[in-house]
Amino acid sequence: MNKYKKIIQNKYKILFLCFSILLIVVIFKESYAYFTATSQSIAQQVATGEIICDVTIDTNPNYIENNIAYFRVKVTNTKGGKTNPTPIKYQLTLQNEEGSNGIFYYIDSEGNTSSETGEYLSTITSQEYTFGTSEETREFKVYVKVPSGLKETVDFKIDINSEQI
């Protein structure tokens, strides 16, 4: 009888241990945003003449800050040592490719943000920026999350609308 009592007690200990581990996993579930830029596109709309408004995207899986993934967007008015002969204005629009589920928030190199409240959105249109006739560059640090908080691939596109002023 003692032998069976010990077996039953051991089963309860194992059951309690499994339940405790399950509870810890559920309560302390790790939540993080992860994205892989497998597909990205840049569309450029030019209103008049030849405008230099070059956009580059820097994605790196190691770009993580405060457990939030990010990528960098760099906009410049210089290409091949040449700049625009007239000032230009431009605006960026960042959004998901079809079927993608990312939400975005950016901070530019001057400290401007996409939202004063820190809100992440599925589509962001930047404020209107200007470049003069001398060489200029502006960088955007774009943070990416997914609503589920789980590991998910986010495909995005960036449209730039620029015109001479």
PDB file of C-alpha atoms in Angstrom:
ATOM      1  CA  MET A   1       0.000   0.000   0.000  1.00  0.00           C
ATOM      2  CA  ASN A   2       2.866   2.397   0.841  1.00  0.00           C
ATOM      3  CA  LYS A   3       4.401   1.729  -2.565  1.00  0.00           C
ATOM      4  CA  TYR A   4       1.218   2.839  -4.363  1.00  0.00           C
ATOM      5  CA  LYS A   5       0.887   5.879  -2.147  1.00  0.00           C
ATOM      6  CA  LYS A   6       4.405   7.061  -3.169  1.00  0.00           C
ATOM      7  CA  ILE A   7       3.624   6.503  -6.865  1.00  0.00           C
ATOM      8  CA  ILE A   8       0.441   8.568  -6.571  1.00  0.00           C
ATOM      9  CA  GLN A   9       2.311  11.327  -4.691  1.00  0.00           C
ATOM     10  CA  ASN A  10       5.001  11.382  -7.417  1.00  0.00           C
ATOM     11  CA  LYS A  11       2.311  11.662 -10.117  1.00  0.00           C
ATOM     12  CA  TYR A  12       0.809  14.641  -8.303  1.00  0.00           C
ATOM     13  CA  LYS A  13       4.256  16.266  -8.027  1.00  0.00           C
ATOM     14  CA  ILE A  14       4.876  15.769 -11.753  1.00  0.00           C
ATOM     15  CA  LEU A  15       1.401  17.058 -12.590  1.00  0.00           C
ATOM     16  CA  PHE A  16       1.933  20.112 -10.345  1.00  0.00           C
ATOM     17  CA  LEU A  17       5.343  20.772 -11.956  1.00  0.00           C
ATOM     18  CA  CYS A  18       3.900  20.560 -15.496  1.00  0.00           C
ATOM     19  CA  PHE A  19       1.009  22.835 -14.561  1.00  0.00           C
ATOM     20  CA  SER A  20       3.427  25.363 -12.997  1.00  0.00           C
ATOM     21  CA  ILE A  21       5.610  25.425 -16.111  1.00  0.00           C
ATOM     22  CA  LEU A  22       2.568  25.880 -18.335  1.00  0.00           C
ATOM     23  CA  LEU A  23       1.314  28.709 -16.136  1.00  0.00           C
ATOM     24  CA  ILE A  24       4.699  30.464 -16.233  1.00  0.00           C
ATOM     25  CA  VAL A  25       4.833  30.190 -20.023  1.00  0.00           C
ATOM     26  CA  VAL A  26       1.335  31.628 -20.379  1.00  0.00           C
ATOM     27  CA  ILE A  27       1.864  34.474 -17.910  1.00  0.00           C
ATOM     28  CA  PHE A  28       5.390  35.429 -18.886  1.00  0.00           C
ATOM     29  CA  LYS A  29       5.049  34.800 -22.593  1.00  0.00           C
ATOM     30  CA  GLU A  30       7.834  36.616 -24.393  1.00  0.00           C
ATOM     31  CA  SER A  31       6.433  39.253 -26.687  1.00  0.00           C
ATOM     32  CA  TYR A  32       8.584  40.869 -29.273  1.00  0.00           C
ATOM     33  CA  ALA A  33       8.358  42.355 -32.719  1.00  0.00           C
ATOM     34  CA  TYR A  34      10.426  40.758 -35.388  1.00  0.00           C
ATOM     35  CA  PHE A  35      10.362  41.475 -39.044  1.00  0.00           C
ATOM     36  CA  THR A  36      12.287  40.404 -42.071  1.00  0.00           C
ATOM     37  CA  ALA A  37      12.320  42.669 -45.051  1.00  0.00           C
ATOM     38  CA  THR A  38      11.916  40.050 -47.747  1.00  0.00           C
ATOM     39  CA  SER A  39      10.032  42.394 -50.025  1.00  0.00           C
ATOM     40  CA  GLN A  40      10.326  46.132 -50.149  1.00  0.00           C
ATOM     41  CA  SER A  41       9.634  48.619 -52.865  1.00  0.00           C
ATOM     42  CA  ILE A  42      10.176  52.297 -53.448  1.00  0.00           C
ATOM     43  CA  ALA A  43       7.971  54.295 -55.784  1.00  0.00           C
ATOM     44  CA  GLN A  44       8.946  57.764 -56.843  1.00  0.00           C
ATOM     45  CA  GLN A  45       6.611  60.358 -58.289  1.00  0.00           C
ATOM     46  CA  VAL A  46       8.186  63.399 -59.894  1.00  0.00           C
ATOM     47  CA  ALA A  47       6.100  66.442 -60.773  1.00  0.00           C
ATOM     48  CA  THR A  48       8.451  68.344 -63.073  1.00  0.00           C
ATOM     49  CA  GLY A  49      11.918  68.091 -64.556  1.00  0.00           C
ATOM     50  CA  GLU A  50      14.765  65.911 -63.369  1.00  0.00           C
ATOM     51  CA  ILE A  51      14.661  65.796 -59.586  1.00  0.00           C
ATOM     52  CA  ILE A  52      17.299  64.109 -57.499  1.00  0.00           C
ATOM     53  CA  CYS A  53      15.620  62.676 -54.439  1.00  0.00           C
ATOM     54  CA  ASP A  54      17.381  59.387 -53.767  1.00  0.00           C
ATOM     55  CA  VAL A  55      15.993  56.914 -51.199  1.00  0.00           C
ATOM     56  CA  THR A  56      17.870  53.993 -49.649  1.00  0.00           C
ATOM     57  CA  ILE A  57      16.593  51.469 -47.125  1.00  0.00           C
ATOM     58  CA  ASP A  58      18.876  49.795 -44.591  1.00  0.00           C
ATOM     59  CA  THR A  59      17.380  46.685 -43.006  1.00  0.00           C
ATOM     60  CA  ASN A  60      19.354  44.588 -40.592  1.00  0.00           C
ATOM     61  CA  PRO A  61      18.020  41.811 -38.316  1.00  0.00           C
ATOM     62  CA  ASN A  62      20.223  43.206 -35.535  1.00  0.00           C
ATOM     63  CA  TYR A  63      18.404  46.563 -35.571  1.00  0.00           C
ATOM     64  CA  ILE A  64      16.425  46.182 -32.343  1.00  0.00           C
ATOM     65  CA  GLU A  65      15.883  48.871 -29.722  1.00  0.00           C
ATOM     66  CA  ASN A  66      13.800  48.393 -26.563  1.00  0.00           C
ATOM     67  CA  ASN A  67      12.722  45.011 -27.948  1.00  0.00           C
ATOM     68  CA  ILE A  68      11.288  46.680 -31.093  1.00  0.00           C
ATOM     69  CA  ALA A  69      12.715  46.037 -34.553  1.00  0.00           C
ATOM     70  CA  TYR A  70      13.510  48.984 -36.816  1.00  0.00           C
ATOM     71  CA  PHE A  71      15.012  49.861 -40.176  1.00  0.00           C
ATOM     72  CA  ARG A  72      16.544  53.033 -41.568  1.00  0.00           C
ATOM     73  CA  VAL A  73      15.414  55.124 -44.534  1.00  0.00           C
ATOM     74  CA  LYS A  74      17.842  57.666 -45.950  1.00  0.00           C
ATOM     75  CA  VAL A  75      16.690  60.430 -48.318  1.00  0.00           C
ATOM     76  CA  THR A  76      19.214  62.650 -50.067  1.00  0.00           C
ATOM     77  CA  ASN A  77      19.214  65.275 -52.815  1.00  0.00           C
ATOM     78  CA  THR A  78      22.605  64.168 -54.121  1.00  0.00           C
ATOM     79  CA  LYS A  79      23.442  61.460 -56.619  1.00  0.00           C
ATOM     80  CA  GLY A  80      26.752  60.982 -58.370  1.00  0.00           C
ATOM     81  CA  GLY A  81      28.084  64.230 -56.916  1.00  0.00           C
ATOM     82  CA  LYS A  82      25.200  66.268 -58.368  1.00  0.00           C
ATOM     83  CA  THR A  83      22.431  68.094 -56.533  1.00  0.00           C
ATOM     84  CA  ASN A  84      19.204  69.708 -57.676  1.00  0.00           C
ATOM     85  CA  PRO A  85      19.531  73.144 -59.318  1.00  0.00           C
ATOM     86  CA  THR A  86      16.297  74.244 -57.561  1.00  0.00           C
ATOM     87  CA  PRO A  87      14.889  73.486 -54.112  1.00  0.00           C
ATOM     88  CA  ILE A  88      12.512  70.532 -53.818  1.00  0.00           C
ATOM     89  CA  LYS A  89       9.865  69.393 -51.384  1.00  0.00           C
ATOM     90  CA  TYR A  90       9.013  65.775 -50.711  1.00  0.00           C
ATOM     91  CA  GLN A  91       6.827  63.551 -48.603  1.00  0.00           C
ATOM     92  CA  LEU A  92       7.185  59.844 -47.744  1.00  0.00           C
ATOM     93  CA  THR A  93       4.353  57.343 -47.429  1.00  0.00           C
ATOM     94  CA  LEU A  94       5.121  54.067 -45.677  1.00  0.00           C
ATOM     95  CA  GLN A  95       2.670  51.176 -45.812  1.00  0.00           C
ATOM     96  CA  ASN A  96       2.365  47.400 -45.838  1.00  0.00           C
ATOM     97  CA  GLU A  97       2.546  45.321 -48.961  1.00  0.00           C
ATOM     98  CA  GLU A  98      -0.682  43.410 -49.517  1.00  0.00           C
ATOM     99  CA  GLY A  99      -1.095  40.632 -46.949  1.00  0.00           C
ATOM    100  CA  SER A 100       1.456  42.110 -44.551  1.00  0.00           C
ATOM    101  CA  ASN A 101       0.508  43.094 -41.004  1.00  0.00           C
ATOM    102  CA  GLY A 102       3.049  45.649 -39.755  1.00  0.00           C
ATOM    103  CA  ILE A 103       2.467  48.847 -37.838  1.00  0.00           C
ATOM    104  CA  PHE A 104       5.030  51.648 -38.018  1.00  0.00           C
ATOM    105  CA  TYR A 105       6.360  54.671 -36.157  1.00  0.00           C
ATOM    106  CA  TYR A 106       9.310  56.848 -37.204  1.00  0.00           C
ATOM    107  CA  ILE A 107      11.727  59.399 -35.819  1.00  0.00           C
ATOM    108  CA  ASP A 108      13.655  61.517 -38.326  1.00  0.00           C
ATOM    109  CA  SER A 109      17.204  62.808 -37.930  1.00  0.00           C
ATOM    110  CA  GLU A 110      15.855  66.129 -36.658  1.00  0.00           C
ATOM    111  CA  GLY A 111      13.775  64.512 -33.897  1.00  0.00           C
ATOM    112  CA  ASN A 112      10.386  64.806 -35.640  1.00  0.00           C
ATOM    113  CA  THR A 113       8.092  61.820 -35.157  1.00  0.00           C
ATOM    114  CA  SER A 114       5.233  60.284 -37.099  1.00  0.00           C
ATOM    115  CA  SER A 115       2.933  60.702 -34.087  1.00  0.00           C
ATOM    116  CA  GLU A 116       3.103  62.988 -31.067  1.00  0.00           C
ATOM    117  CA  THR A 117       1.463  60.267 -28.952  1.00  0.00           C
ATOM    118  CA  GLY A 118       3.828  57.493 -30.090  1.00  0.00           C
ATOM    119  CA  GLU A 119       1.024  55.699 -31.937  1.00  0.00           C
ATOM    120  CA  TYR A 120       1.970  52.940 -34.398  1.00  0.00           C
ATOM    121  CA  LEU A 121      -0.025  52.907 -37.657  1.00  0.00           C
ATOM    122  CA  SER A 122      -0.282  50.593 -40.668  1.00  0.00           C
ATOM    123  CA  THR A 123       0.172  53.570 -43.028  1.00  0.00           C
ATOM    124  CA  ILE A 124       2.241  56.672 -42.297  1.00  0.00           C
ATOM    125  CA  THR A 125       2.526  59.793 -44.428  1.00  0.00           C
ATOM    126  CA  SER A 126       5.347  62.042 -43.310  1.00  0.00           C
ATOM    127  CA  GLN A 127       5.224  65.766 -42.953  1.00  0.00           C
ATOM    128  CA  GLU A 128       6.420  67.710 -45.970  1.00  0.00           C
ATOM    129  CA  TYR A 129      10.211  68.166 -46.037  1.00  0.00           C
ATOM    130  CA  THR A 130      12.377  70.410 -48.211  1.00  0.00           C
ATOM    131  CA  PHE A 131      15.884  70.244 -49.614  1.00  0.00           C
ATOM    132  CA  GLY A 132      17.758  73.301 -50.879  1.00  0.00           C
ATOM    133  CA  THR A 133      20.308  73.324 -53.680  1.00  0.00           C
ATOM    134  CA  SER A 134      23.257  72.244 -51.512  1.00  0.00           C
ATOM    135  CA  GLU A 135      23.889  68.618 -50.543  1.00  0.00           C
ATOM    136  CA  GLU A 136      21.452  67.433 -47.831  1.00  0.00           C
ATOM    137  CA  THR A 137      20.476  64.105 -46.271  1.00  0.00           C
ATOM    138  CA  ARG A 138      17.677  63.187 -43.894  1.00  0.00           C
ATOM    139  CA  GLU A 139      17.402  59.844 -42.116  1.00  0.00           C
ATOM    140  CA  PHE A 140      14.341  58.138 -40.685  1.00  0.00           C
ATOM    141  CA  LYS A 141      14.448  55.398 -38.067  1.00  0.00           C
ATOM    142  CA  VAL A 142      11.268  53.399 -38.660  1.00  0.00           C
ATOM    143  CA  TYR A 143      10.143  51.120 -35.831  1.00  0.00           C
ATOM    144  CA  VAL A 144       8.097  48.055 -36.796  1.00  0.00           C
ATOM    145  CA  LYS A 145       5.690  45.997 -34.709  1.00  0.00           C
ATOM    146  CA  VAL A 146       2.969  43.492 -35.466  1.00  0.00           C
ATOM    147  CA  PRO A 147      -0.334  43.632 -33.564  1.00  0.00           C
ATOM    148  CA  SER A 148       0.044  40.039 -32.346  1.00  0.00           C
ATOM    149  CA  GLY A 149       3.484  40.762 -30.849  1.00  0.00           C
ATOM    150  CA  LEU A 150       4.752  37.478 -32.293  1.00  0.00           C
ATOM    151  CA  LYS A 151       7.451  36.731 -34.839  1.00  0.00           C
ATOM    152  CA  GLU A 152       6.086  37.698 -38.232  1.00  0.00           C
ATOM    153  CA  THR A 153       7.471  38.797 -41.587  1.00  0.00           C
ATOM    154  CA  VAL A 154       6.533  42.358 -42.551  1.00  0.00           C
ATOM    155  CA  ASP A 155       6.742  43.416 -46.187  1.00  0.00           C
ATOM    156  CA  PHE A 156       6.464  47.142 -46.749  1.00  0.00           C
ATOM    157  CA  LYS A 157       6.720  49.771 -49.430  1.00  0.00           C
ATOM    158  CA  ILE A 158       7.819  53.373 -49.360  1.00  0.00           C
ATOM    159  CA  ASP A 159       6.462  55.934 -51.809  1.00  0.00           C
ATOM    160  CA  ILE A 160       8.150  59.296 -52.214  1.00  0.00           C
ATOM    161  CA  ASN A 161       6.330  62.197 -53.789  1.00  0.00           C
ATOM    162  CA  SER A 162       8.698  65.029 -54.708  1.00  0.00           C
ATOM    163  CA  GLU A 163       8.424  68.230 -56.698  1.00  0.00           C
ATOM    164  CA  GLN A 164      10.398  71.385 -57.415  1.00  0.00           C
ATOM    165  CA  ILE A 165       9.486  74.516 -55.488  1.00  0.00           C
TER     166      ILE A 165
END
